[in-house]
Amino acid sequence: MKTDTYARVLLAGPDLNQGSFAELSRRKLSERFGAAVLDHLCDTGAGYEPLWTRVRSCLEAGELPLLLVDLDPLGGSQQLDWLRDRFKTLAGTQAERVFVCAGDAGDVAALAALIQQPDRHLGCVEVPQLPSAHAWSCIPPHQYRVLLCNGPRCTRRGALPLWKLLREELKAAGRLETEDGVHITRTQCQFPCDQGPTLSVYPPGAWYQVRDEADVRRLVQEQFVAGREVAELIMRG
Ligand code: FES
């Protein structure tokens, strides 16, 4: 994909190649941008090497300016800083012509608008310093440890956008990575796939089935704010 501003626009994120989530995303993206957009997707579900390779080939081919749209539903500010830092290293003297932003593959109209608005894109030259000795060496503040299943069957059942909403709701409630809040760890399959998407919480060691946005909001308010189990969402044993 190209725009008036960019010689190349790449879209990167997990689950863009295979599975139900990928099928839906690819259909929506090609309807909005044309089938050629599928040649400019980089699936990062198994790691970022395909993205680095793709960016290197864009640099070598002189496809600049380059915009990378991060579609990871669980991405955030730190992820964008990390990507910018990697691109700064990869691009070297060409870093001033590489830009990033965070988009949502589920809202292609907003995505199209975002791509056309350079004032919402971040450069890769003045990148905030990545912390060198911070949280990575400490147990993060939390009351609950929450394990979010990113396994293939939960992902197909829409887990990723639900986990993104969970982070947003926890943050809005002041319960994300706080002393009285939640520390999130993403996992592979936790086993009860047929009841998923699966979310487990310690303490109390509860296994929850989170099927939709209403379940997410209820879990945040009842389990993580009020501190009581949500019996209706507990999985069968
Ligand atoms: S894929 Fe989530 S529990 Fe198996």
PDB file of N, CA and C in Angstrom, residues 74 146-151 153-167 169-170 182 184 190 192-201 206-224 229-236:
ATOM      1  N   LEU A  74      -2.877  -5.928  21.897  1.00  0.00           N
ATOM      2  CA  LEU A  74      -2.307  -5.800  23.237  1.00  0.00           C
ATOM      3  C   LEU A  74      -1.082  -4.890  23.254  1.00  0.00           C
ATOM      4  N   VAL A 146      -3.315 -12.366  36.632  1.00  0.00           N
ATOM      5  CA  VAL A 146      -4.320 -12.786  35.658  1.00  0.00           C
ATOM      6  C   VAL A 146      -3.610 -13.397  34.452  1.00  0.00           C
ATOM      7  N   LEU A 147      -4.027 -14.598  34.106  1.00  0.00           N
ATOM      8  CA  LEU A 147      -3.455 -15.299  32.960  1.00  0.00           C
ATOM      9  C   LEU A 147      -4.482 -15.273  31.826  1.00  0.00           C
ATOM     10  N   LEU A 148      -4.109 -14.622  30.738  1.00  0.00           N
ATOM     11  CA  LEU A 148      -5.010 -14.492  29.582  1.00  0.00           C
ATOM     12  C   LEU A 148      -4.577 -15.489  28.519  1.00  0.00           C
ATOM     13  N   CYS A 149      -5.493 -16.321  28.094  1.00  0.00           N
ATOM     14  CA  CYS A 149      -5.146 -17.321  27.087  1.00  0.00           C
ATOM     15  C   CYS A 149      -5.085 -16.696  25.688  1.00  0.00           C
ATOM     16  N   ASN A 150      -3.925 -16.819  25.072  1.00  0.00           N
ATOM     17  CA  ASN A 150      -3.755 -16.417  23.670  1.00  0.00           C
ATOM     18  C   ASN A 150      -3.582 -17.648  22.790  1.00  0.00           C
ATOM     19  N   GLY A 151      -4.035 -18.782  23.267  1.00  0.00           N
ATOM     20  CA  GLY A 151      -3.932 -20.000  22.484  1.00  0.00           C
ATOM     21  C   GLY A 151      -4.801 -19.926  21.237  1.00  0.00           C
ATOM     22  N   ARG A 153      -7.354 -21.633  19.956  1.00  0.00           N
ATOM     23  CA  ARG A 153      -8.810 -21.732  19.985  1.00  0.00           C
ATOM     24  C   ARG A 153      -9.443 -20.530  20.680  1.00  0.00           C
ATOM     25  N   CYS A 154      -8.833 -20.050  21.753  1.00  0.00           N
ATOM     26  CA  CYS A 154      -9.362 -18.835  22.387  1.00  0.00           C
ATOM     27  C   CYS A 154      -9.225 -17.637  21.452  1.00  0.00           C
ATOM     28  N   THR A 155      -8.122 -17.587  20.723  1.00  0.00           N
ATOM     29  CA  THR A 155      -7.928 -16.475  19.780  1.00  0.00           C
ATOM     30  C   THR A 155      -9.011 -16.489  18.714  1.00  0.00           C
ATOM     31  N   ARG A 156      -9.323 -17.693  18.228  1.00  0.00           N
ATOM     32  CA  ARG A 156     -10.372 -17.778  17.210  1.00  0.00           C
ATOM     33  C   ARG A 156     -11.718 -17.344  17.774  1.00  0.00           C
ATOM     34  N   ARG A 157     -11.896 -17.500  19.055  1.00  0.00           N
ATOM     35  CA  ARG A 157     -13.163 -17.089  19.670  1.00  0.00           C
ATOM     36  C   ARG A 157     -13.162 -15.611  20.060  1.00  0.00           C
ATOM     37  N   GLY A 158     -12.193 -14.866  19.578  1.00  0.00           N
ATOM     38  CA  GLY A 158     -12.210 -13.409  19.788  1.00  0.00           C
ATOM     39  C   GLY A 158     -11.508 -12.954  21.037  1.00  0.00           C
ATOM     40  N   ALA A 159     -10.576 -13.767  21.558  1.00  0.00           N
ATOM     41  CA  ALA A 159      -9.926 -13.408  22.820  1.00  0.00           C
ATOM     42  C   ALA A 159      -9.151 -12.092  22.720  1.00  0.00           C
ATOM     43  N   LEU A 160      -8.442 -11.867  21.624  1.00  0.00           N
ATOM     44  CA  LEU A 160      -7.523 -10.717  21.600  1.00  0.00           C
ATOM     45  C   LEU A 160      -8.230  -9.378  21.797  1.00  0.00           C
ATOM     46  N   PRO A 161      -9.318  -9.086  21.062  1.00  0.00           N
ATOM     47  CA  PRO A 161      -9.982  -7.810  21.332  1.00  0.00           C
ATOM     48  C   PRO A 161     -10.596  -7.753  22.731  1.00  0.00           C
ATOM     49  N   LEU A 162     -10.992  -8.920  23.268  1.00  0.00           N
ATOM     50  CA  LEU A 162     -11.522  -8.918  24.641  1.00  0.00           C
ATOM     51  C   LEU A 162     -10.411  -8.584  25.634  1.00  0.00           C
ATOM     52  N   TRP A 163      -9.213  -9.122  25.394  1.00  0.00           N
ATOM     53  CA  TRP A 163      -8.103  -8.824  26.318  1.00  0.00           C
ATOM     54  C   TRP A 163      -7.682  -7.356  26.200  1.00  0.00           C
ATOM     55  N   LYS A 164      -7.815  -6.820  25.004  1.00  0.00           N
ATOM     56  CA  LYS A 164      -7.506  -5.393  24.846  1.00  0.00           C
ATOM     57  C   LYS A 164      -8.503  -4.558  25.661  1.00  0.00           C
ATOM     58  N   LEU A 165      -9.779  -4.925  25.564  1.00  0.00           N
ATOM     59  CA  LEU A 165     -10.797  -4.207  26.339  1.00  0.00           C
ATOM     60  C   LEU A 165     -10.538  -4.374  27.838  1.00  0.00           C
ATOM     61  N   LEU A 166     -10.130  -5.566  28.239  1.00  0.00           N
ATOM     62  CA  LEU A 166      -9.844  -5.807  29.652  1.00  0.00           C
ATOM     63  C   LEU A 166      -8.789  -4.818  30.156  1.00  0.00           C
ATOM     64  N   ARG A 167      -7.713  -4.668  29.412  1.00  0.00           N
ATOM     65  CA  ARG A 167      -6.661  -3.712  29.816  1.00  0.00           C
ATOM     66  C   ARG A 167      -7.245  -2.307  29.939  1.00  0.00           C
ATOM     67  N   GLU A 169     -10.348  -1.381  30.468  1.00  0.00           N
ATOM     68  CA  GLU A 169     -11.281  -1.262  31.599  1.00  0.00           C
ATOM     69  C   GLU A 169     -10.525  -1.254  32.927  1.00  0.00           C
ATOM     70  N   LEU A 170      -9.490  -2.085  33.025  1.00  0.00           N
ATOM     71  CA  LEU A 170      -8.690  -2.098  34.265  1.00  0.00           C
ATOM     72  C   LEU A 170      -7.991  -0.758  34.454  1.00  0.00           C
ATOM     73  N   VAL A 182      -4.107  -5.523  39.078  1.00  0.00           N
ATOM     74  CA  VAL A 182      -3.917  -6.754  38.308  1.00  0.00           C
ATOM     75  C   VAL A 182      -2.598  -6.715  37.549  1.00  0.00           C
ATOM     76  N   ILE A 184      -0.991  -8.737  34.429  1.00  0.00           N
ATOM     77  CA  ILE A 184      -1.454  -9.622  33.354  1.00  0.00           C
ATOM     78  C   ILE A 184      -0.290 -10.392  32.751  1.00  0.00           C
ATOM     79  N   GLN A 190      -4.497 -22.939  27.851  1.00  0.00           N
ATOM     80  CA  GLN A 190      -4.619 -23.324  29.264  1.00  0.00           C
ATOM     81  C   GLN A 190      -5.445 -24.606  29.426  1.00  0.00           C
ATOM     82  N   PRO A 192      -8.880 -25.705  28.888  1.00  0.00           N
ATOM     83  CA  PRO A 192     -10.339 -25.831  28.708  1.00  0.00           C
ATOM     84  C   PRO A 192     -10.846 -25.013  27.516  1.00  0.00           C
ATOM     85  N   CYS A 193     -10.253 -25.269  26.347  1.00  0.00           N
ATOM     86  CA  CYS A 193     -10.548 -24.450  25.151  1.00  0.00           C
ATOM     87  C   CYS A 193     -12.038 -24.366  24.835  1.00  0.00           C
ATOM     88  N   ASP A 194     -12.742 -25.496  25.006  1.00  0.00           N
ATOM     89  CA  ASP A 194     -14.144 -25.512  24.603  1.00  0.00           C
ATOM     90  C   ASP A 194     -14.996 -24.551  25.423  1.00  0.00           C
ATOM     91  N   GLN A 195     -14.463 -24.125  26.563  1.00  0.00           N
ATOM     92  CA  GLN A 195     -15.208 -23.168  27.376  1.00  0.00           C
ATOM     93  C   GLN A 195     -14.663 -21.751  27.214  1.00  0.00           C
ATOM     94  N   GLY A 196     -13.610 -21.586  26.410  1.00  0.00           N
ATOM     95  CA  GLY A 196     -12.925 -20.302  26.310  1.00  0.00           C
ATOM     96  C   GLY A 196     -13.741 -19.216  25.646  1.00  0.00           C
ATOM     97  N   PRO A 197     -13.160 -18.007  25.522  1.00  0.00           N
ATOM     98  CA  PRO A 197     -11.826 -17.598  25.908  1.00  0.00           C
ATOM     99  C   PRO A 197     -11.573 -17.726  27.414  1.00  0.00           C
ATOM    100  N   THR A 198     -10.391 -18.203  27.741  1.00  0.00           N
ATOM    101  CA  THR A 198     -10.057 -18.576  29.110  1.00  0.00           C
ATOM    102  C   THR A 198      -9.229 -17.494  29.795  1.00  0.00           C
ATOM    103  N   LEU A 199      -9.660 -17.157  31.005  1.00  0.00           N
ATOM    104  CA  LEU A 199      -8.947 -16.172  31.833  1.00  0.00           C
ATOM    105  C   LEU A 199      -8.887 -16.750  33.231  1.00  0.00           C
ATOM    106  N   SER A 200      -7.697 -16.926  33.796  1.00  0.00           N
ATOM    107  CA  SER A 200      -7.618 -17.435  35.164  1.00  0.00           C
ATOM    108  C   SER A 200      -6.992 -16.397  36.081  1.00  0.00           C
ATOM    109  N   VAL A 201      -7.433 -16.406  37.334  1.00  0.00           N
ATOM    110  CA  VAL A 201      -7.096 -15.354  38.305  1.00  0.00           C
ATOM    111  C   VAL A 201      -6.558 -15.972  39.583  1.00  0.00           C
ATOM    112  N   ALA A 206      -9.382 -18.792  40.322  1.00  0.00           N
ATOM    113  CA  ALA A 206     -10.644 -18.980  39.595  1.00  0.00           C
ATOM    114  C   ALA A 206     -10.371 -19.049  38.093  1.00  0.00           C
ATOM    115  N   TRP A 207     -11.129 -19.919  37.421  1.00  0.00           N
ATOM    116  CA  TRP A 207     -11.033 -20.051  35.959  1.00  0.00           C
ATOM    117  C   TRP A 207     -12.319 -19.480  35.361  1.00  0.00           C
ATOM    118  N   TYR A 208     -12.131 -18.441  34.564  1.00  0.00           N
ATOM    119  CA  TYR A 208     -13.302 -17.763  34.017  1.00  0.00           C
ATOM    120  C   TYR A 208     -13.439 -17.994  32.515  1.00  0.00           C
ATOM    121  N   GLN A 209     -14.701 -18.029  32.091  1.00  0.00           N
ATOM    122  CA  GLN A 209     -15.059 -18.026  30.672  1.00  0.00           C
ATOM    123  C   GLN A 209     -15.513 -16.608  30.329  1.00  0.00           C
ATOM    124  N   VAL A 210     -14.803 -15.949  29.434  1.00  0.00           N
ATOM    125  CA  VAL A 210     -15.112 -14.555  29.088  1.00  0.00           C
ATOM    126  C   VAL A 210     -15.546 -14.524  27.630  1.00  0.00           C
ATOM    127  N   ARG A 211     -16.832 -14.430  27.394  1.00  0.00           N
ATOM    128  CA  ARG A 211     -17.352 -14.612  26.047  1.00  0.00           C
ATOM    129  C   ARG A 211     -17.536 -13.320  25.274  1.00  0.00           C
ATOM    130  N   ASP A 212     -17.757 -12.224  25.989  1.00  0.00           N
ATOM    131  CA  ASP A 212     -18.047 -10.981  25.267  1.00  0.00           C
ATOM    132  C   ASP A 212     -17.668  -9.772  26.119  1.00  0.00           C
ATOM    133  N   GLU A 213     -17.918  -8.585  25.571  1.00  0.00           N
ATOM    134  CA  GLU A 213     -17.515  -7.356  26.254  1.00  0.00           C
ATOM    135  C   GLU A 213     -18.236  -7.192  27.582  1.00  0.00           C
ATOM    136  N   ALA A 214     -19.488  -7.633  27.645  1.00  0.00           N
ATOM    137  CA  ALA A 214     -20.242  -7.513  28.902  1.00  0.00           C
ATOM    138  C   ALA A 214     -19.569  -8.339  29.994  1.00  0.00           C
ATOM    139  N   ASP A 215     -19.068  -9.531  29.623  1.00  0.00           N
ATOM    140  CA  ASP A 215     -18.363 -10.365  30.611  1.00  0.00           C
ATOM    141  C   ASP A 215     -17.099  -9.667  31.100  1.00  0.00           C
ATOM    142  N   VAL A 216     -16.385  -9.024  30.183  1.00  0.00           N
ATOM    143  CA  VAL A 216     -15.156  -8.318  30.572  1.00  0.00           C
ATOM    144  C   VAL A 216     -15.476  -7.231  31.588  1.00  0.00           C
ATOM    145  N   ARG A 217     -16.472  -6.429  31.279  1.00  0.00           N
ATOM    146  CA  ARG A 217     -16.797  -5.295  32.158  1.00  0.00           C
ATOM    147  C   ARG A 217     -17.281  -5.799  33.515  1.00  0.00           C
ATOM    148  N   ARG A 218     -18.053  -6.882  33.492  1.00  0.00           N
ATOM    149  CA  ARG A 218     -18.556  -7.428  34.752  1.00  0.00           C
ATOM    150  C   ARG A 218     -17.395  -7.970  35.596  1.00  0.00           C
ATOM    151  N   LEU A 219     -16.498  -8.664  34.965  1.00  0.00           N
ATOM    152  CA  LEU A 219     -15.354  -9.234  35.685  1.00  0.00           C
ATOM    153  C   LEU A 219     -14.517  -8.125  36.328  1.00  0.00           C
ATOM    154  N   VAL A 220     -14.284  -7.063  35.597  1.00  0.00           N
ATOM    155  CA  VAL A 220     -13.471  -5.964  36.138  1.00  0.00           C
ATOM    156  C   VAL A 220     -14.154  -5.381  37.368  1.00  0.00           C
ATOM    157  N   GLN A 221     -15.440  -5.094  37.246  1.00  0.00           N
ATOM    158  CA  GLN A 221     -16.124  -4.431  38.357  1.00  0.00           C
ATOM    159  C   GLN A 221     -16.314  -5.360  39.545  1.00  0.00           C
ATOM    160  N   GLU A 222     -16.635  -6.621  39.318  1.00  0.00           N
ATOM    161  CA  GLU A 222     -16.964  -7.509  40.440  1.00  0.00           C
ATOM    162  C   GLU A 222     -15.719  -8.188  41.015  1.00  0.00           C
ATOM    163  N   GLN A 223     -14.895  -8.796  40.161  1.00  0.00           N
ATOM    164  CA  GLN A 223     -13.733  -9.521  40.676  1.00  0.00           C
ATOM    165  C   GLN A 223     -12.610  -8.563  41.082  1.00  0.00           C
ATOM    166  N   PHE A 224     -12.309  -7.589  40.230  1.00  0.00           N
ATOM    167  CA  PHE A 224     -11.092  -6.805  40.464  1.00  0.00           C
ATOM    168  C   PHE A 224     -11.334  -5.497  41.213  1.00  0.00           C
ATOM    169  N   GLU A 229     -15.829 -13.135  43.667  1.00  0.00           N
ATOM    170  CA  GLU A 229     -15.888 -14.000  42.493  1.00  0.00           C
ATOM    171  C   GLU A 229     -17.188 -13.787  41.727  1.00  0.00           C
ATOM    172  N   VAL A 230     -17.123 -14.023  40.423  1.00  0.00           N
ATOM    173  CA  VAL A 230     -18.316 -13.889  39.582  1.00  0.00           C
ATOM    174  C   VAL A 230     -18.766 -15.301  39.234  1.00  0.00           C
ATOM    175  N   ALA A 231     -19.649 -15.839  40.035  1.00  0.00           N
ATOM    176  CA  ALA A 231     -20.005 -17.252  39.941  1.00  0.00           C
ATOM    177  C   ALA A 231     -20.518 -17.632  38.550  1.00  0.00           C
ATOM    178  N   GLU A 232     -21.246 -16.730  37.916  1.00  0.00           N
ATOM    179  CA  GLU A 232     -21.863 -17.059  36.619  1.00  0.00           C
ATOM    180  C   GLU A 232     -20.815 -17.225  35.514  1.00  0.00           C
ATOM    181  N   LEU A 233     -19.613 -16.699  35.720  1.00  0.00           N
ATOM    182  CA  LEU A 233     -18.598 -16.796  34.678  1.00  0.00           C
ATOM    183  C   LEU A 233     -17.559 -17.881  34.966  1.00  0.00           C
ATOM    184  N   ILE A 234     -17.688 -18.544  36.122  1.00  0.00           N
ATOM    185  CA  ILE A 234     -16.731 -19.593  36.461  1.00  0.00           C
ATOM    186  C   ILE A 234     -16.961 -20.801  35.539  1.00  0.00           C
ATOM    187  N   MET A 235     -15.860 -21.387  35.053  1.00  0.00           N
ATOM    188  CA  MET A 235     -15.981 -22.562  34.177  1.00  0.00           C
ATOM    189  C   MET A 235     -16.432 -23.793  34.946  1.00  0.00           C
ATOM    190  N   ARG A 236     -16.972 -24.722  34.179  1.00  0.00           N
ATOM    191  CA  ARG A 236     -17.292 -26.018  34.760  1.00  0.00           C
ATOM    192  C   ARG A 236     -15.991 -26.747  35.135  1.00  0.00           C
TER     193      ARG A 236
END
